[in-house]
């Protein structure tokens, strides 16, 4: 939906706080308030994607709202619009942030539907900004609006991998885009 906060993605509070530095443990709480079965489904079906509405990731700059979904196997988020800091955090953790070119396409997707993006790595390398996504026998368009450096970070699987490989995304570990 719209206005999903970073607290809705990765809750805070006394229930979660004791696990703050234990990524496997806190990941079990991802979307707990919105969709209690999310963490188990994400773990079982990875790699996965999250579909969201307007102003996705608004609120705090909580990095765990990107880190914990990445741990669960989320590699892609497609939304109507991102909150700026959350979008940057997604790139930092190697999650591809796409925006629906036509926001009405949001209503055509169903939970559990398989998404396919042929040649995504090549498109990112070549600087594509319009990324076609296939789902349910149809294709819809998304926008990738990131800097050249963020493209290299995504190709490396996130900022830490990018820095570790001295900016050579070609040397990045497997499991990246």
XYZ file of N, CA, C and O in Angstrom:
708
model
N 0.808 -1.202 0.000
C 0.000 0.000 0.000
C 0.842 1.252 0.000
O 2.055 1.219 -0.234
N 0.204 2.368 0.265
C 0.864 3.671 0.291
C 1.402 3.978 1.686
O 0.914 3.458 2.687
N 2.413 4.824 1.724
C 2.996 5.335 2.965
C 3.452 4.235 3.927
O 3.293 4.348 5.144
N 4.026 3.181 3.368
C 4.599 2.137 4.213
C 5.885 2.710 4.813
O 6.810 3.080 4.095
N 5.919 2.788 6.119
C 7.071 3.387 6.799
C 8.167 2.348 7.012
O 7.925 1.143 6.935
N 9.332 2.837 7.339
C 10.409 1.907 7.680
C 10.062 1.131 8.939
O 10.521 0.002 9.122
N 9.206 1.683 9.797
C 8.748 0.952 10.979
C 7.782 -0.160 10.585
O 7.748 -1.204 11.232
N 7.017 0.040 9.507
C 6.153 -1.019 8.998
C 6.951 -2.141 8.351
O 6.556 -3.299 8.376
N 8.077 -1.779 7.765
C 8.947 -2.766 7.127
C 9.733 -3.534 8.193
O 9.741 -4.755 8.226
N 10.413 -2.796 9.047
C 11.251 -3.392 10.101
C 10.895 -2.720 11.413
O 11.402 -1.640 11.705
N 9.988 -3.310 12.183
C 9.518 -2.685 13.419
C 10.646 -2.426 14.424
O 11.653 -3.118 14.430
N 10.403 -1.429 15.251
C 11.305 -1.126 16.365
C 10.593 -1.563 17.643
O 9.611 -2.278 17.584
N 11.095 -1.131 18.749
C 10.418 -1.399 20.013
C 11.066 -2.505 20.825
O 12.018 -3.153 20.392
N 10.503 -2.712 21.994
C 11.115 -3.614 22.965
C 11.132 -5.072 22.506
O 11.977 -5.847 22.941
N 10.226 -5.454 21.620
C 10.188 -6.832 21.140
C 11.362 -7.138 20.199
O 11.909 -8.233 20.198
N 11.760 -6.148 19.405
C 12.789 -6.339 18.387
C 14.162 -5.855 18.852
O 15.189 -6.438 18.495
N 14.191 -4.816 19.660
C 15.446 -4.178 20.064
C 16.510 -5.134 20.601
O 17.692 -4.998 20.259
N 16.178 -6.154 21.394
C 17.224 -7.051 21.893
C 17.983 -7.794 20.783
O 19.081 -8.271 21.003
N 17.378 -7.873 19.591
C 17.994 -8.596 18.479
C 18.668 -7.665 17.463
O 19.074 -8.107 16.405
N 18.780 -6.396 17.764
C 19.195 -5.358 16.811
C 20.431 -5.721 15.986
O 20.501 -5.425 14.812
N 21.409 -6.350 16.569
C 22.625 -6.688 15.820
C 22.631 -8.143 15.345
O 23.618 -8.606 14.798
N 21.526 -8.837 15.502
C 21.397 -10.223 15.055
C 20.474 -10.229 13.831
O 19.254 -10.327 13.957
N 21.055 -10.098 12.646
C 20.282 -9.939 11.415
C 19.337 -11.125 11.171
O 18.168 -10.908 10.840
N 19.773 -12.375 11.327
C 18.812 -13.473 11.145
C 17.604 -13.359 12.088
O 16.473 -13.626 11.685
N 17.833 -12.939 13.314
C 16.738 -12.844 14.281
C 15.796 -11.685 13.957
O 14.571 -11.855 13.967
N 16.341 -10.510 13.657
C 15.439 -9.378 13.389
C 14.698 -9.551 12.065
O 13.599 -9.031 11.903
N 15.280 -10.306 11.147
C 14.632 -10.504 9.850
C 13.296 -11.215 9.979
O 12.409 -11.053 9.133
N 13.116 -11.952 11.038
C 11.836 -12.644 11.270
C 10.693 -11.661 11.530
O 9.525 -12.029 11.457
N 11.037 -10.388 11.825
C 10.027 -9.378 12.121
C 9.663 -8.513 10.905
O 8.803 -7.640 11.020
N 10.305 -8.728 9.759
C 10.031 -7.897 8.572
C 8.554 -7.999 8.202
O 8.012 -9.096 8.068
N 7.925 -6.853 8.046
C 6.501 -6.719 7.688
C 5.557 -7.418 8.662
O 4.396 -7.672 8.330
N 6.018 -7.721 9.862
C 5.201 -8.453 10.823
C 3.853 -7.780 11.074
O 2.831 -8.456 11.198
N 3.831 -6.443 11.126
C 2.588 -5.725 11.414
C 1.642 -5.695 10.214
O 0.436 -5.547 10.380
N 2.185 -5.834 9.011
C 1.389 -5.743 7.788
C 1.024 -7.121 7.255
O -0.100 -7.363 6.816
N 1.983 -8.033 7.277
C 1.815 -9.371 6.706
C 2.629 -10.355 7.543
O 3.796 -10.613 7.245
N 2.046 -10.905 8.598
C 2.799 -11.748 9.536
C 3.508 -12.951 8.915
O 4.496 -13.413 9.453
N 3.070 -13.458 7.784
C 3.713 -14.610 7.158
C 4.803 -14.256 6.171
O 5.412 -15.143 5.559
N 5.091 -12.956 6.031
C 6.041 -12.513 5.010
C 7.421 -13.143 5.152
O 7.984 -13.658 4.179
N 8.012 -13.080 6.324
C 9.398 -13.555 6.509
C 9.532 -15.023 6.122
O 10.496 -15.398 5.439
N 8.583 -15.845 6.510
C 8.649 -17.269 6.162
C 8.517 -17.474 4.651
O 9.252 -18.264 4.066
N 7.564 -16.768 4.010
C 7.398 -16.892 2.558
C 8.637 -16.413 1.818
O 9.080 -17.035 0.857
N 9.186 -15.292 2.259
C 10.365 -14.740 1.595
C 11.539 -15.711 1.682
O 12.248 -15.929 0.700
N 11.743 -16.293 2.838
C 12.836 -17.252 3.028
C 12.643 -18.468 2.131
O 13.588 -18.952 1.506
N 11.419 -18.941 2.041
C 11.114 -20.139 1.260
C 11.217 -19.907 -0.246
O 11.668 -20.778 -0.979
N 10.849 -18.735 -0.727
C 10.720 -18.508 -2.165
C 11.819 -17.635 -2.761
O 11.678 -17.176 -3.888
N 12.881 -17.388 -2.066
C 13.888 -16.458 -2.570
C 14.537 -16.918 -3.869
O 14.594 -18.117 -4.100
N 14.998 -15.998 -4.690
C 14.959 -14.553 -4.490
C 13.545 -14.011 -4.647
O 12.711 -14.609 -5.323
N 13.301 -12.874 -4.026
C 11.955 -12.324 -4.038
C 11.926 -10.842 -4.328
O 12.953 -10.184 -4.480
N 10.690 -10.350 -4.413
C 10.441 -8.936 -4.699
C 9.358 -8.430 -3.761
O 8.547 -9.202 -3.258
N 9.355 -7.130 -3.547
C 8.306 -6.462 -2.793
C 7.690 -5.432 -3.716
O 8.403 -4.711 -4.414
N 6.360 -5.375 -3.719
C 5.626 -4.401 -4.514
C 4.980 -3.424 -3.541
O 4.347 -3.842 -2.560
N 5.123 -2.122 -3.800
C 4.583 -1.125 -2.882
C 3.954 0.047 -3.598
O 4.076 0.201 -4.811
N 3.290 0.882 -2.814
C 2.579 2.036 -3.338
C 3.409 3.310 -3.292
O 4.630 3.293 -3.445
N 2.715 4.421 -3.050
C 3.346 5.739 -2.979
C 4.138 5.904 -1.678
O 3.746 5.369 -0.642
N 5.222 6.640 -1.754
C 5.999 7.040 -0.586
C 6.479 5.838 0.221
O 6.499 5.858 1.451
N 6.894 4.798 -0.475
C 7.346 3.572 0.169
C 8.652 3.835 0.927
O 9.599 4.394 0.389
N 8.710 3.426 2.184
C 9.908 3.578 3.008
C 10.000 4.916 3.705
O 11.073 5.301 4.161
N 8.900 5.609 3.838
C 8.915 6.919 4.501
C 9.148 6.751 5.990
O 8.998 5.668 6.523
N 9.533 7.821 6.621
C 9.758 7.786 8.067
C 11.230 7.909 8.388
O 11.923 8.756 7.861
N 11.713 7.032 9.220
C 13.094 7.118 9.674
C 14.062 6.629 8.599
O 13.655 6.075 7.586
N 15.319 6.803 8.858
C 16.357 6.346 7.923
C 16.857 4.957 8.295
O 17.972 4.580 7.965
N 16.037 4.182 8.954
C 16.404 2.870 9.486
C 17.010 1.958 8.416
O 16.319 1.461 7.545
N 18.302 1.711 8.495
C 18.981 0.830 7.538
C 18.489 -0.606 7.611
O 18.486 -1.315 6.620
N 18.055 -1.027 8.771
C 17.578 -2.408 8.928
C 16.344 -2.684 8.069
O 16.045 -3.836 7.779
N 15.630 -1.633 7.638
C 14.460 -1.816 6.769
C 14.877 -2.220 5.359
O 14.048 -2.658 4.565
N 16.145 -2.100 5.044
C 16.689 -2.619 3.780
C 17.523 -3.875 4.038
O 17.435 -4.851 3.289
N 18.304 -3.860 5.093
C 19.197 -4.977 5.408
C 18.432 -6.273 5.708
O 18.767 -7.339 5.183
N 17.397 -6.198 6.528
C 16.664 -7.413 6.908
C 15.934 -8.040 5.709
O 16.022 -9.254 5.517
N 15.243 -7.257 4.854
C 14.652 -7.879 3.652
C 15.713 -8.506 2.736
O 15.494 -9.577 2.165
N 16.863 -7.870 2.624
C 17.936 -8.450 1.800
C 18.352 -9.805 2.369
O 18.565 -10.765 1.624
N 18.469 -9.896 3.676
C 18.821 -11.164 4.308
C 17.790 -12.246 3.958
O 18.138 -13.404 3.774
N 16.519 -11.846 3.835
C 15.443 -12.788 3.510
C 15.401 -13.163 2.027
O 14.577 -13.969 1.623
N 16.270 -12.539 1.218
C 16.313 -12.877 -0.197
C 15.619 -11.895 -1.109
O 15.475 -12.153 -2.307
N 15.178 -10.769 -0.578
C 14.550 -9.752 -1.423
C 15.643 -9.072 -2.246
O 16.628 -8.584 -1.704
N 15.476 -9.079 -3.554
C 16.470 -8.478 -4.463
C 15.909 -7.321 -5.265
O 16.628 -6.650 -5.988
N 14.581 -7.088 -5.143
C 13.917 -6.112 -5.995
C 12.730 -5.515 -5.254
O 11.994 -6.239 -4.575
N 12.564 -4.209 -5.372
C 11.364 -3.551 -4.889
C 10.845 -2.683 -6.024
O 11.604 -1.918 -6.624
N 9.562 -2.844 -6.330
C 8.903 -2.036 -7.356
C 7.768 -1.298 -6.666
O 6.891 -1.923 -6.069
N 7.794 0.019 -6.745
C 6.813 0.834 -6.043
C 6.334 1.978 -6.936
O 6.895 2.237 -7.997
N 5.305 2.679 -6.457
C 4.831 3.872 -7.168
C 5.785 5.041 -6.931
O 6.016 5.840 -7.826
N 6.334 5.151 -5.719
C 7.379 6.143 -5.423
C 8.075 5.753 -4.129
O 7.476 5.130 -3.250
N 9.358 6.115 -4.046
C 10.180 5.817 -2.872
C 10.407 7.059 -2.034
O 10.556 8.168 -2.578
N 10.525 6.875 -0.734
C 11.101 7.897 0.120
C 12.607 7.896 -0.173
O 13.223 6.844 -0.336
N 13.190 9.070 -0.284
C 14.562 9.243 -0.766
C 15.607 8.440 0.016
O 16.423 7.732 -0.564
N 15.591 8.529 1.327
C 16.633 7.865 2.116
C 16.479 6.350 2.038
O 17.464 5.621 1.932
N 15.260 5.855 2.056
C 15.065 4.405 1.970
C 15.570 3.878 0.626
O 16.212 2.818 0.574
N 15.318 4.606 -0.426
C 15.807 4.185 -1.750
C 17.335 4.072 -1.730
O 17.898 3.093 -2.226
N 18.005 5.039 -1.140
C 19.469 4.984 -1.038
C 19.908 3.773 -0.211
O 20.883 3.100 -0.557
N 19.188 3.473 0.863
C 19.527 2.306 1.685
C 19.335 1.007 0.912
O 20.105 0.053 1.084
N 18.312 0.939 0.053
C 18.117 -0.259 -0.769
C 19.330 -0.492 -1.656
O 19.839 -1.613 -1.752
N 19.803 0.561 -2.315
C 20.995 0.437 -3.159
C 22.183 -0.009 -2.322
O 22.935 -0.898 -2.722
N 22.328 0.570 -1.140
C 23.448 0.203 -0.264
C 23.494 -1.294 0.011
O 24.573 -1.873 0.154
N 22.323 -1.919 0.082
C 22.262 -3.349 0.386
C 21.977 -4.200 -0.843
O 21.680 -5.386 -0.731
N 22.100 -3.605 -2.036
C 22.002 -4.376 -3.273
C 20.601 -4.771 -3.679
O 20.418 -5.762 -4.390
N 19.604 -4.014 -3.258
C 18.213 -4.272 -3.661
C 17.866 -3.278 -4.766
O 17.983 -2.065 -4.578
N 17.436 -3.789 -5.905
C 17.129 -2.961 -7.065
C 15.851 -2.158 -6.830
O 14.776 -2.740 -6.675
N 15.937 -0.800 -6.822
C 14.758 0.034 -6.573
C 14.127 0.502 -7.894
O 14.647 1.391 -8.571
N 13.002 -0.087 -8.264
C 12.313 0.295 -9.491
C 10.996 0.987 -9.166
O 10.353 0.669 -8.161
N 10.587 1.898 -10.052
C 9.328 2.625 -9.897
C 8.451 2.308 -11.101
O 8.929 2.320 -12.243
N 7.178 2.022 -10.848
C 6.244 1.782 -11.944
C 6.206 2.999 -12.866
O 6.008 4.120 -12.397
N 6.390 2.785 -14.164
C 6.234 3.889 -15.115
C 4.770 4.322 -15.142
O 4.470 5.505 -15.167
N 3.866 3.344 -15.134
C 2.434 3.606 -15.034
C 1.965 3.061 -13.691
O 1.883 1.841 -13.506
N 1.661 3.928 -12.734
C 1.262 3.459 -11.404
C 0.074 2.495 -11.415
O -0.074 1.697 -10.488
N -0.743 2.506 -12.460
C -1.891 1.590 -12.540
C -1.442 0.134 -12.646
O -2.208 -0.779 -12.306
N -0.205 -0.110 -13.086
C 0.301 -1.485 -13.180
C 0.388 -2.148 -11.807
O 0.342 -3.372 -11.700
N 0.504 -1.345 -10.769
C 0.524 -1.863 -9.391
C -0.681 -2.764 -9.133
O -0.565 -3.828 -8.519
N -1.851 -2.337 -9.616
C -3.095 -3.062 -9.356
C -3.209 -4.371 -10.127
O -4.087 -5.182 -9.835
N -2.328 -4.599 -11.105
C -2.387 -5.809 -11.913
C -1.604 -6.975 -11.315
O -1.722 -8.100 -11.776
N -0.787 -6.697 -10.299
C 0.069 -7.739 -9.719
C -0.599 -8.399 -8.521
O -1.292 -7.749 -7.743
N -0.351 -9.698 -8.393
C -0.904 -10.481 -7.299
C 0.230 -11.067 -6.458
O 1.286 -11.388 -6.987
N -0.029 -11.233 -5.167
C 0.958 -11.851 -4.292
C 1.304 -13.237 -4.821
O 0.437 -14.002 -5.218
N 2.583 -13.544 -4.839
C 3.058 -14.846 -5.291
C 3.302 -14.936 -6.787
O 3.811 -15.946 -7.267
N 2.947 -13.887 -7.508
C 3.152 -13.898 -8.959
C 4.643 -13.844 -9.280
O 5.399 -13.122 -8.639
N 5.051 -14.622 -10.256
C 6.454 -14.671 -10.651
C 6.780 -13.472 -11.541
O 6.080 -13.190 -12.510
N 7.852 -12.775 -11.194
C 8.335 -11.644 -11.980
C 9.610 -12.061 -12.699
O 10.437 -12.761 -12.134
N 9.753 -11.610 -13.919
C 10.927 -11.944 -14.709
C 11.459 -10.669 -15.360
O 10.690 -9.907 -15.951
N 12.758 -10.451 -15.230
C 13.405 -9.308 -15.868
C 14.596 -9.848 -16.656
O 15.721 -9.915 -16.148
N 14.342 -10.256 -17.911
C 15.441 -10.798 -18.722
C 16.545 -9.756 -18.932
O 16.263 -8.580 -19.145
N 17.771 -10.214 -18.837
C 18.944 -9.369 -19.132
C 19.077 -8.144 -18.230
O 19.603 -7.125 -18.645
N 18.625 -8.240 -16.982
C 18.669 -7.080 -16.097
C 20.090 -6.578 -15.886
O 20.345 -5.382 -15.908
N 21.022 -7.461 -15.705
C 22.402 -7.044 -15.482
C 22.930 -6.255 -16.676
O 23.532 -5.194 -16.516
N 22.670 -6.755 -17.880
C 23.112 -6.063 -19.103
C 22.455 -4.690 -19.203
O 23.108 -3.708 -19.561
N 21.168 -4.607 -18.892
C 20.474 -3.317 -18.961
C 21.086 -2.310 -17.985
O 21.266 -1.138 -18.324
N 21.408 -2.762 -16.788
C 22.003 -1.858 -15.804
C 23.380 -1.406 -16.272
O 23.720 -0.223 -16.189
N 24.179 -2.339 -16.770
C 25.515 -1.997 -17.269
C 25.423 -0.952 -18.375
O 26.210 -0.003 -18.423
N 24.463 -1.110 -19.261
C 24.317 -0.204 -20.415
C 23.651 1.120 -20.071
O 23.501 1.964 -20.936
N 23.221 1.278 -18.824
C 22.644 2.554 -18.408
C 21.161 2.702 -18.680
O 20.641 3.820 -18.681
N 20.464 1.600 -18.897
C 19.023 1.676 -19.166
C 18.295 2.325 -17.992
O 18.620 2.086 -16.830
N 17.336 3.166 -18.306
C 16.495 3.764 -17.272
C 15.090 3.165 -17.292
O 14.408 3.185 -16.282
N 14.668 2.641 -18.430
C 13.373 1.972 -18.532
C 13.638 0.465 -18.528
O 14.362 -0.054 -19.377
N 13.059 -0.211 -17.545
C 13.292 -1.640 -17.346
C 11.962 -2.386 -17.497
O 11.055 -2.198 -16.683
N 11.822 -3.230 -18.540
C 10.592 -4.019 -18.674
C 10.577 -5.196 -17.698
O 11.595 -5.841 -17.477
N 9.418 -5.434 -17.111
C 9.227 -6.536 -16.169
C 8.075 -7.391 -16.685
O 7.015 -6.867 -17.026
N 8.295 -8.693 -16.743
C 7.262 -9.628 -17.189
C 6.595 -10.256 -15.975
O 7.263 -10.645 -15.023
N 5.264 -10.346 -16.050
C 4.491 -10.972 -14.970
C 3.164 -11.453 -15.539
O 2.447 -10.682 -16.182
N 2.842 -12.703 -15.319
C 1.550 -13.222 -15.723
C 1.236 -13.077 -17.203
O 0.100 -12.786 -17.564
N 2.232 -13.228 -18.063
C 2.005 -13.140 -19.497
C 1.907 -11.726 -20.038
O 1.585 -11.517 -21.206
N 2.167 -10.743 -19.224
C 2.151 -9.351 -19.684
C 3.466 -8.690 -19.297
O 4.190 -9.184 -18.442
N 3.752 -7.581 -19.927
C 4.961 -6.820 -19.637
C 4.558 -5.413 -19.219
O 3.711 -4.791 -19.860
N 5.156 -4.937 -18.139
C 4.953 -3.547 -17.742
C 6.320 -2.892 -17.609
O 7.343 -3.573 -17.488
N 6.344 -1.575 -17.655
C 7.597 -0.838 -17.633
C 7.837 -0.216 -16.266
O 6.902 0.241 -15.606
N 9.100 -0.224 -15.872
C 9.525 0.411 -14.634
C 10.672 1.361 -14.945
O 11.292 1.284 -16.010
N 10.947 2.231 -14.002
C 12.018 3.216 -14.148
C 13.104 2.928 -13.115
O 12.807 2.736 -11.927
N 14.343 2.914 -13.572
C 15.498 2.816 -12.683
C 16.171 4.182 -12.689
O 16.793 4.573 -13.679
N 16.012 4.921 -11.604
C 16.556 6.269 -11.487
C 17.624 6.260 -10.399
O 17.341 6.490 -9.217
N 18.861 5.937 -10.817
C 19.996 5.902 -9.899
C 21.203 6.543 -10.586
O 21.252 6.638 -11.811
N 22.175 6.934 -9.797
C 23.406 7.515 -10.341
C 24.282 6.418 -10.949
O 24.048 5.227 -10.729
N 25.301 6.824 -11.684
C 26.235 5.847 -12.251
C 26.920 5.044 -11.142
O 27.101 3.832 -11.266
N 27.305 5.709 -10.084
C 27.939 4.984 -8.968
C 26.961 3.980 -8.348
O 27.336 2.847 -8.061
N 25.700 4.379 -8.165
C 24.717 3.458 -7.609
C 24.500 2.260 -8.528
O 24.294 1.149 -8.053
N 24.583 2.460 -9.831
C 24.490 1.329 -10.763
C 25.620 0.335 -10.492
O 25.398 -0.872 -10.437
N 26.823 0.860 -10.327
C 27.963 -0.018 -10.059
C 27.799 -0.724 -8.704
O 28.141 -1.895 -8.567
N 27.263 -0.009 -7.724
C 27.024 -0.618 -6.412
C 25.983 -1.734 -6.519
O 26.155 -2.803 -5.924
N 24.918 -1.507 -7.278
C 23.903 -2.552 -7.472
C 24.507 -3.762 -8.165
O 24.240 -4.905 -7.778
N 25.318 -3.534 -9.173
C 25.950 -4.642 -9.894
C 26.892 -5.441 -8.999
O 27.060 -6.644 -9.186
N 27.473 -4.766 -8.019
C 28.377 -5.439 -7.080
C 27.620 -6.137 -5.954
O 28.221 -6.870 -5.171
N 26.314 -5.904 -5.865
C 25.532 -6.512 -4.787
C 25.408 -5.623 -3.576
O 25.022 -6.074 -2.506
N 25.747 -4.362 -3.697
C 25.628 -3.403 -2.599
C 26.913 -2.624 -2.399
O 27.959 -2.931 -2.984
N 26.824 -1.608 -1.583
C 27.943 -0.695 -1.373
C 29.153 -1.377 -0.747
O 30.289 -1.124 -1.153
N 28.955 -2.245 0.224
C 30.107 -2.911 0.857
C 30.879 -3.756 -0.151
O 32.112 -3.741 -0.160
N 30.171 -4.500 -0.978
C 30.855 -5.292 -2.006
C 31.566 -4.392 -2.998
O 32.667 -4.705 -3.454
N 30.944 -3.281 -3.354
C 31.537 -2.338 -4.296
C 32.847 -1.777 -3.738
O 33.864 -1.760 -4.418
N 32.823 -1.375 -2.483
C 34.025 -0.828 -1.851
C 35.088 -1.919 -1.708
O 36.261 -1.702 -1.981
N 34.660 -3.114 -1.307
C 35.601 -4.219 -1.109
C 36.315 -4.598 -2.399
O 37.470 -4.994 -2.393
N 35.624 -4.469 -3.536
C 36.233 -4.817 -4.819
C 36.824 -3.596 -5.508
O 37.086 -3.628 -6.705
N 37.010 -2.517 -4.745
C 37.603 -1.280 -5.251
C 36.850 -0.759 -6.470
O 37.436 -0.225 -7.397
N 35.532 -0.911 -6.454
C 34.711 -0.372 -7.524
C 34.662 -1.218 -8.774
O 34.081 -0.824 -9.771
N 35.271 -2.399 -8.745
C 35.255 -3.287 -9.919
C 34.090 -4.258 -9.756
O 34.250 -5.335 -9.190
N 32.917 -3.867 -10.199
C 31.736 -4.715 -10.018
C 31.902 -6.055 -10.701
O 31.265 -7.022 -10.319
N 32.783 -6.141 -11.701
C 32.993 -7.410 -12.385
C 33.557 -8.467 -11.442
O 33.395 -9.656 -11.637
N 34.250 -8.003 -10.381
C 34.866 -8.911 -9.412
C 33.953 -9.204 -8.221
O 34.368 -9.830 -7.258
N 32.705 -8.739 -8.287
C 31.788 -8.897 -7.153
C 31.418 -10.362 -6.968
O 31.469 -11.154 -7.913
N 31.032 -10.725 -5.752
C 30.673 -12.115 -5.459
C 29.394 -12.524 -6.179
O 28.611 -11.705 -6.622
N 29.173 -13.829 -6.266
C 27.949 -14.335 -6.866
C 26.749 -13.938 -6.004
O 26.892 -13.603 -4.848
N 25.560 -14.022 -6.578
C 24.353 -13.671 -5.844
C 23.942 -12.233 -6.039
O 22.979 -11.773 -5.468
N 24.707 -11.503 -6.862
C 24.339 -10.125 -7.170
C 23.371 -10.163 -8.347
O 22.997 -11.202 -8.828
N 22.998 -9.017 -8.831
C 22.076 -8.948 -9.974
C 22.611 -9.684 -11.173
O 23.744 -9.733 -11.445
